[in-house]
């Protein structure tokens, strides 16, 4: 038996394959999807033989049939081809493949008011709410706690059965045991509603970095490239902390620590990573570390009015991170270009 997405599927190993199998494939079949194991997954050659069907035994047929009343014939439960045997505490129960929805670790149980003795409580699982029945309902006599919960589909409802293990069997009844289909039990069981369609959440991709102990982020649209750690040349103490080379361009280097009002990142004159910023006057921003990309829901971004250094504030991993504007970071370089031209001394006008 294999577990896929919380659901239990029969698993078969192809003849001649090593055990345990090294590769598995999900294959649809007449009795539902099965897992087939083998040595590896390769491209099928033109003369490849078809996958042999799982070894389900043929249904047992009687050689002779005597005349019987129609009511008696309908009362005989017809076996289905394949199912699961649930190992209960002091017993076992066989269920058809389609009845076992999921096999999960035992969740916490919550008591239900006016519950019959056959109900242990209600559990909330990945499949939703599940009414958990007592295995004693099926004749189990053990008292030890079961580590697993088999989530069964019964009459459009979900009923859980504590168990110790589940194994595939070649033949199983066509329906669940009668006690699990009692009106009293089904009347309390929650409906097996289809999962609600997930609405995609709008997200923004941010580059997270750190400078002199302060974390900040940049919108990925405002990042041209990440430069590997290097020491800028011609380091100075002015707004431009040095120069760096990238793809044949000479880039002025700005110190992110200074731009954030903290200690300079380049104070130790060690190699540091740099972020290339876009613009008419591109530059490199020296940082202490580049922490990587983060996807942040737009609902966790609070815009900041104005055109200052902080464009928005992001809630990220339990912290509040400022998202900076690249243009504001480049302000020391843009200021000389935006300064007004002064008239010549003496009031003379240029021709």
Short mmCIF file of C-alpha atoms in Angstrom, two decimals:
data_model
loop_
_atom_site.label_atom_id
_atom_site.label_comp_id
_atom_site.label_asym_id
_atom_site.label_seq_id
_atom_site.Cartn_x
_atom_site.Cartn_y
_atom_site.Cartn_z
CA UNK A 1 0.00 0.00 0.00
CA UNK A 2 1.21 3.51 -0.81
CA UNK A 3 0.20 6.92 0.50
CA UNK A 4 -0.15 9.72 -2.05
CA UNK A 5 -1.44 13.11 -0.96
CA UNK A 6 -2.92 11.57 2.19
CA UNK A 7 -4.81 8.96 0.15
CA UNK A 8 -4.10 5.23 0.26
CA UNK A 9 -3.46 3.39 -3.01
CA UNK A 10 -2.62 -0.25 -3.74
CA UNK A 11 1.02 -0.68 -4.73
CA UNK A 12 2.47 -3.50 -6.87
CA UNK A 13 6.08 -4.26 -7.82
CA UNK A 14 6.63 -5.36 -11.41
CA UNK A 15 7.97 -8.89 -11.99
CA UNK A 16 11.76 -8.99 -11.99
CA UNK A 17 12.19 -5.63 -10.24
CA UNK A 18 14.35 -5.28 -7.16
CA UNK A 19 12.74 -4.94 -3.75
CA UNK A 20 12.18 -2.36 -2.49
CA UNK A 21 11.37 -0.63 -5.77
CA UNK A 22 13.51 2.37 -6.69
CA UNK A 23 10.91 4.17 -8.86
CA UNK A 24 7.14 4.39 -8.77
CA UNK A 25 4.49 5.39 -11.34
CA UNK A 26 0.82 6.23 -10.82
CA UNK A 27 -1.17 4.19 -13.36
CA UNK A 28 -4.97 4.25 -13.87
CA UNK A 29 -6.63 0.84 -13.92
CA UNK A 30 -10.05 -0.80 -14.07
CA UNK A 31 -10.20 -0.90 -10.27
CA UNK A 32 -8.88 2.66 -9.84
CA UNK A 33 -5.39 4.14 -9.78
CA UNK A 34 -2.53 1.94 -8.57
CA UNK A 35 1.16 2.49 -7.89
CA UNK A 36 3.55 0.33 -9.96
CA UNK A 37 7.13 -0.03 -8.75
CA UNK A 38 10.25 -0.83 -10.73
CA UNK A 39 13.97 -0.13 -10.99
CA UNK A 40 13.85 3.23 -12.86
CA UNK A 41 11.78 5.44 -15.17
CA UNK A 42 13.04 5.52 -18.78
CA UNK A 43 11.70 6.45 -22.20
CA UNK A 44 9.67 3.57 -23.62
CA UNK A 45 11.21 1.98 -26.76
CA UNK A 46 8.89 1.29 -29.73
CA UNK A 47 8.74 -2.43 -28.98
CA UNK A 48 8.09 -2.05 -25.24
CA UNK A 49 5.63 -4.52 -23.76
CA UNK A 50 2.53 -3.08 -22.08
CA UNK A 51 2.47 -2.88 -18.32
CA UNK A 52 0.98 -6.10 -16.94
CA UNK A 53 -2.23 -5.55 -14.98
CA UNK A 54 -2.03 -5.88 -11.19
CA UNK A 55 -2.60 -9.46 -10.08
CA UNK A 56 -6.22 -9.11 -9.00
CA UNK A 57 -7.69 -12.62 -8.81
CA UNK A 58 -10.75 -13.26 -11.00
CA UNK A 59 -14.09 -13.18 -9.24
CA UNK A 60 -15.24 -16.50 -7.91
CA UNK A 61 -18.07 -17.99 -9.98
CA UNK A 62 -20.31 -20.87 -8.96
CA UNK A 63 -20.35 -23.81 -11.36
CA UNK A 64 -24.05 -24.46 -10.78
CA UNK A 65 -26.86 -22.21 -9.68
CA UNK A 66 -30.03 -23.47 -8.15
CA UNK A 67 -33.26 -21.60 -8.19
CA UNK A 68 -33.43 -19.15 -5.29
CA UNK A 69 -35.95 -16.51 -4.30
CA UNK A 70 -35.08 -13.08 -5.66
CA UNK A 71 -35.02 -11.62 -2.15
CA UNK A 72 -32.45 -14.15 -0.97
CA UNK A 73 -30.26 -13.57 -4.02
CA UNK A 74 -30.23 -9.82 -3.45
CA UNK A 75 -29.27 -10.27 0.19
CA UNK A 76 -26.00 -12.00 -0.73
CA UNK A 77 -23.20 -9.36 -0.64
CA UNK A 78 -21.20 -9.49 -3.85
CA UNK A 79 -17.45 -9.20 -3.39
CA UNK A 80 -15.62 -6.36 -5.12
CA UNK A 81 -12.21 -6.83 -6.65
CA UNK A 82 -9.80 -5.35 -4.17
CA UNK A 83 -9.82 -3.27 -1.05
CA UNK A 84 -7.98 -2.57 2.18
CA UNK A 85 -7.80 -4.48 5.43
CA UNK A 86 -7.67 -2.15 8.41
CA UNK A 87 -5.84 -3.58 11.41
CA UNK A 88 -7.87 -2.59 14.46
CA UNK A 89 -7.01 -3.02 18.12
CA UNK A 90 -8.03 -6.64 18.59
CA UNK A 91 -9.71 -7.05 15.22
CA UNK A 92 -9.77 -6.18 11.52
CA UNK A 93 -12.14 -4.67 8.97
CA UNK A 94 -12.12 -4.95 5.16
CA UNK A 95 -13.26 -1.93 3.15
CA UNK A 96 -13.42 -1.35 -0.63
CA UNK A 97 -10.82 0.80 -2.35
CA UNK A 98 -13.22 3.65 -3.05
CA UNK A 99 -14.35 3.87 0.59
CA UNK A 100 -10.92 4.75 2.02
CA UNK A 101 -10.45 8.48 1.47
CA UNK A 102 -7.31 9.08 3.51
CA UNK A 103 -5.02 7.46 6.05
CA UNK A 104 -3.75 10.07 8.50
CA UNK A 105 -1.90 10.25 11.82
CA UNK A 106 -4.42 10.21 14.63
CA UNK A 107 -5.57 13.82 15.26
CA UNK A 108 -6.92 15.18 18.56
CA UNK A 109 -10.51 14.18 19.30
CA UNK A 110 -13.17 16.58 20.53
CA UNK A 111 -16.27 15.34 22.37
CA UNK A 112 -19.67 15.65 20.71
CA UNK A 113 -22.86 16.34 22.70
CA UNK A 114 -25.54 13.65 22.67
CA UNK A 115 -23.17 11.25 20.92
CA UNK A 116 -24.00 7.53 21.04
CA UNK A 117 -21.52 5.17 22.73
CA UNK A 118 -20.17 4.13 19.32
CA UNK A 119 -18.77 7.65 18.71
CA UNK A 120 -15.41 8.65 20.16
CA UNK A 121 -15.61 12.28 19.06
CA UNK A 122 -15.04 14.70 16.20
CA UNK A 123 -11.66 15.38 14.57
CA UNK A 124 -10.55 18.09 12.19
CA UNK A 125 -8.24 16.76 9.48
CA UNK A 126 -6.81 17.80 6.13
CA UNK A 127 -10.00 16.41 4.59
CA UNK A 128 -12.22 18.45 6.93
CA UNK A 129 -14.36 17.40 9.87
CA UNK A 130 -14.54 13.64 10.52
CA UNK A 131 -16.79 11.78 12.96
CA UNK A 132 -14.58 9.17 14.67
CA UNK A 133 -16.29 5.86 15.45
CA UNK A 134 -15.24 3.36 18.10
CA UNK A 135 -13.64 0.20 16.58
CA UNK A 136 -15.64 -1.80 19.13
CA UNK A 137 -18.58 -1.14 16.82
CA UNK A 138 -16.98 -3.70 14.47
CA UNK A 139 -16.12 -6.22 17.17
CA UNK A 140 -12.62 -4.98 18.03
CA UNK A 141 -11.73 -5.94 21.59
CA UNK A 142 -8.36 -4.21 22.11
CA UNK A 143 -7.91 -1.16 24.33
CA UNK A 144 -4.60 0.22 23.06
CA UNK A 145 -4.54 3.57 21.28
CA UNK A 146 -4.36 3.45 17.48
CA UNK A 147 -1.71 5.62 15.78
CA UNK A 148 -3.68 6.11 12.53
CA UNK A 149 -7.10 7.31 11.46
CA UNK A 150 -8.73 5.79 8.39
CA UNK A 151 -11.08 8.39 6.87
CA UNK A 152 -13.94 6.51 5.21
CA UNK A 153 -16.60 7.79 2.81
CA UNK A 154 -20.05 6.53 3.78
CA UNK A 155 -23.26 7.86 2.27
CA UNK A 156 -21.68 11.15 1.27
CA UNK A 157 -20.25 11.62 4.77
CA UNK A 158 -16.85 11.16 6.39
CA UNK A 159 -16.44 8.65 9.22
CA UNK A 160 -13.10 7.96 10.86
CA UNK A 161 -11.97 4.60 12.19
CA UNK A 162 -8.86 4.36 14.42
CA UNK A 163 -6.51 1.65 13.17
CA UNK A 164 -2.96 0.41 13.51
CA UNK A 165 -2.23 -0.25 9.82
CA UNK A 166 -3.83 -0.79 6.41
CA UNK A 167 -2.86 -3.36 3.79
CA UNK A 168 -4.31 -4.11 0.33
CA UNK A 169 -6.34 -7.27 -0.15
CA UNK A 170 -7.40 -8.91 -3.39
CA UNK A 171 -11.06 -9.18 -2.39
CA UNK A 172 -13.17 -6.99 -0.16
CA UNK A 173 -16.88 -6.41 0.38
CA UNK A 174 -18.61 -4.07 -2.03
CA UNK A 175 -19.59 -1.69 0.78
CA UNK A 176 -18.58 -0.70 4.27
CA UNK A 177 -19.55 -2.86 7.25
CA UNK A 178 -23.18 -2.41 8.22
CA UNK A 179 -22.56 -0.81 11.66
CA UNK A 180 -20.76 2.09 9.96
CA UNK A 181 -23.83 2.74 7.80
CA UNK A 182 -26.33 2.96 10.66
CA UNK A 183 -28.69 5.97 10.48
CA UNK A 184 -27.65 7.10 13.97
CA UNK A 185 -23.98 7.27 12.95
CA UNK A 186 -24.57 8.82 9.53
CA UNK A 187 -26.91 11.37 11.07
CA UNK A 188 -24.05 12.83 13.13
CA UNK A 189 -21.31 12.53 10.51
CA UNK A 190 -20.36 15.73 8.63
CA UNK A 191 -20.94 15.88 4.90
CA UNK A 192 -17.97 15.08 2.65
CA UNK A 193 -17.97 18.40 0.83
CA UNK A 194 -15.59 18.90 -2.10
CA UNK A 195 -12.58 21.07 -1.27
CA UNK A 196 -13.15 24.75 -1.87
CA UNK A 197 -11.33 26.20 -4.84
CA UNK A 198 -8.30 28.14 -3.69
CA UNK A 199 -8.27 31.77 -4.78
CA UNK A 200 -4.79 32.80 -5.90
CA UNK A 201 -3.28 35.37 -3.56
CA UNK A 202 -1.56 38.32 -5.29
CA UNK A 203 2.08 38.42 -4.24
CA UNK A 204 5.10 40.65 -4.75
CA UNK A 205 8.62 39.33 -5.16
CA UNK A 206 11.13 41.13 -2.95
CA UNK A 207 14.90 40.88 -2.59
CA UNK A 208 15.82 40.82 1.08
CA UNK A 209 19.21 42.21 2.17
CA UNK A 210 20.96 43.40 5.31
CA UNK A 211 23.21 46.41 5.90
CA UNK A 212 25.01 47.06 9.20
CA UNK A 213 22.52 44.87 11.09
CA UNK A 214 19.39 46.40 9.51
CA UNK A 215 17.23 44.36 7.16
CA UNK A 216 15.56 45.96 4.16
CA UNK A 217 14.01 44.88 0.88
CA UNK A 218 13.86 46.00 -2.73
CA UNK A 219 11.18 45.20 -5.28
CA UNK A 220 12.63 42.72 -7.75
CA UNK A 221 11.76 45.15 -10.57
CA UNK A 222 14.31 47.57 -9.10
CA UNK A 223 17.17 45.07 -9.05
CA UNK A 224 19.32 44.63 -12.16
CA UNK A 225 21.86 42.14 -10.82
CA UNK A 226 23.61 40.82 -7.72
CA UNK A 227 27.37 41.33 -7.80
CA UNK A 228 29.53 38.76 -5.99
CA UNK A 229 31.49 39.95 -2.96
CA UNK A 230 34.23 42.37 -3.94
CA UNK A 231 36.09 45.37 -2.55
CA UNK A 232 35.22 48.63 -4.33
CA UNK A 233 38.14 50.56 -5.79
CA UNK A 234 39.05 54.15 -4.94
CA UNK A 235 37.14 54.08 -1.69
CA UNK A 236 36.35 57.52 -0.33
CA UNK A 237 34.35 59.15 2.43
CA UNK A 238 31.89 61.10 0.30
CA UNK A 239 28.48 59.99 -0.95
CA UNK A 240 30.24 57.79 -3.50
CA UNK A 241 32.10 55.11 -1.56
CA UNK A 242 34.09 53.86 -4.56
CA UNK A 243 33.64 52.28 -7.96
CA UNK A 244 32.96 48.74 -9.16
CA UNK A 245 33.04 47.03 -12.54
CA UNK A 246 30.10 45.05 -13.90
CA UNK A 247 29.64 43.85 -17.47
CA UNK A 248 32.03 46.48 -18.75
CA UNK A 249 30.33 49.34 -16.88
CA UNK A 250 32.02 51.46 -14.24
CA UNK A 251 29.47 51.83 -11.43
CA UNK A 252 29.64 54.27 -8.54
CA UNK A 253 29.22 52.43 -5.25
CA UNK A 254 26.85 53.65 -2.55
CA UNK A 255 27.12 52.39 1.02
CA UNK A 256 23.76 50.96 2.17
CA UNK A 257 24.76 51.41 5.81
CA UNK A 258 25.20 55.14 5.34
CA UNK A 259 22.00 55.46 3.33
CA UNK A 260 20.13 53.83 6.24
CA UNK A 261 21.78 56.07 8.84
CA UNK A 262 23.93 53.29 10.27
CA UNK A 263 27.58 52.32 10.35
CA UNK A 264 29.18 52.14 6.89
CA UNK A 265 29.18 48.68 5.38
CA UNK A 266 32.59 49.38 3.81
CA UNK A 267 34.23 50.58 7.04
CA UNK A 268 36.23 47.35 7.34
CA UNK A 269 37.35 47.60 3.68
CA UNK A 270 36.39 43.93 3.22
CA UNK A 271 34.76 42.28 0.22
CA UNK A 272 30.98 42.67 0.35
CA UNK A 273 28.14 41.78 -2.06
CA UNK A 274 26.61 44.59 -4.09
CA UNK A 275 23.22 45.14 -5.72
CA UNK A 276 23.13 46.88 -9.08
CA UNK A 277 20.30 49.42 -9.20
CA UNK A 278 18.61 50.60 -12.41
CA UNK A 279 18.28 54.13 -13.70
CA UNK A 280 19.79 56.67 -16.04
CA UNK A 281 22.76 56.76 -13.65
CA UNK A 282 23.10 53.10 -12.56
CA UNK A 283 25.00 52.37 -9.39
CA UNK A 284 25.99 49.51 -7.09
CA UNK A 285 24.68 49.36 -3.52
CA UNK A 286 27.13 47.75 -1.09
CA UNK A 287 25.38 45.61 1.55
CA UNK A 288 26.45 43.32 4.37
CA UNK A 289 24.54 40.32 3.00
CA UNK A 290 21.96 39.37 0.39
CA UNK A 291 19.38 37.14 2.10
CA UNK A 292 17.50 35.99 -1.01
CA UNK A 293 14.09 36.36 -2.61
CA UNK A 294 10.81 36.35 -0.69
CA UNK A 295 7.23 36.22 -1.97
CA UNK A 296 5.08 38.53 0.11
CA UNK A 297 1.27 38.74 -0.21
CA UNK A 298 0.18 42.18 -1.31
CA UNK A 299 -2.07 42.28 1.75
CA UNK A 300 1.11 42.27 3.87
CA UNK A 301 2.50 45.37 2.10
CA UNK A 302 1.54 48.81 3.43
CA UNK A 303 2.44 51.64 1.00
CA UNK A 304 4.08 54.78 2.37
CA UNK A 305 3.00 58.11 0.90
CA UNK A 306 5.49 60.44 -0.71
CA UNK A 307 8.69 59.83 -2.63
CA UNK A 308 11.03 59.20 0.29
CA UNK A 309 13.46 56.37 0.88
CA UNK A 310 10.78 53.94 2.13
CA UNK A 311 8.23 52.95 -0.52
CA UNK A 312 6.26 50.53 1.66
CA UNK A 313 6.45 48.42 4.79
CA UNK A 314 6.28 44.62 4.54
CA UNK A 315 5.30 42.09 7.17
CA UNK A 316 7.77 39.28 6.58
CA UNK A 317 8.60 36.28 8.77
CA UNK A 318 7.22 37.97 11.88
CA UNK A 319 9.17 41.20 11.34
CA UNK A 320 8.43 44.59 9.78
CA UNK A 321 10.80 45.23 6.86
CA UNK A 322 11.09 48.55 4.98
CA UNK A 323 10.91 48.27 1.20
CA UNK A 324 13.18 50.96 -0.25
CA UNK A 325 12.97 52.98 -3.46
CA UNK A 326 15.90 52.57 -5.81
CA UNK A 327 15.54 56.17 -7.02
CA UNK A 328 15.73 57.46 -3.44
CA UNK A 329 18.81 55.33 -2.80
CA UNK A 330 20.42 56.99 -5.84
CA UNK A 331 19.64 60.49 -4.56
CA UNK A 332 23.31 61.33 -3.76
CA UNK A 333 24.15 60.71 -7.42
CA UNK A 334 21.09 62.46 -8.85
CA UNK A 335 21.37 65.61 -6.71
CA UNK A 336 24.13 67.23 -8.81
CA UNK A 337 22.19 66.48 -12.00
CA UNK A 338 18.98 68.01 -10.62
CA UNK A 339 20.61 71.13 -9.12
CA UNK A 340 19.57 74.41 -10.87
CA UNK A 341 22.16 76.12 -13.05
CA UNK A 342 23.34 79.40 -11.47
CA UNK A 343 23.59 82.57 -13.53
CA UNK A 344 27.12 84.00 -14.16
CA UNK A 345 28.51 86.51 -11.66
CA UNK A 346 27.66 90.17 -12.33
CA UNK A 347 24.26 89.37 -13.75
CA UNK A 348 25.57 88.95 -17.29
CA UNK A 349 23.33 86.89 -19.46
CA UNK A 350 24.73 84.13 -21.60
CA UNK A 351 24.06 84.54 -25.29
#
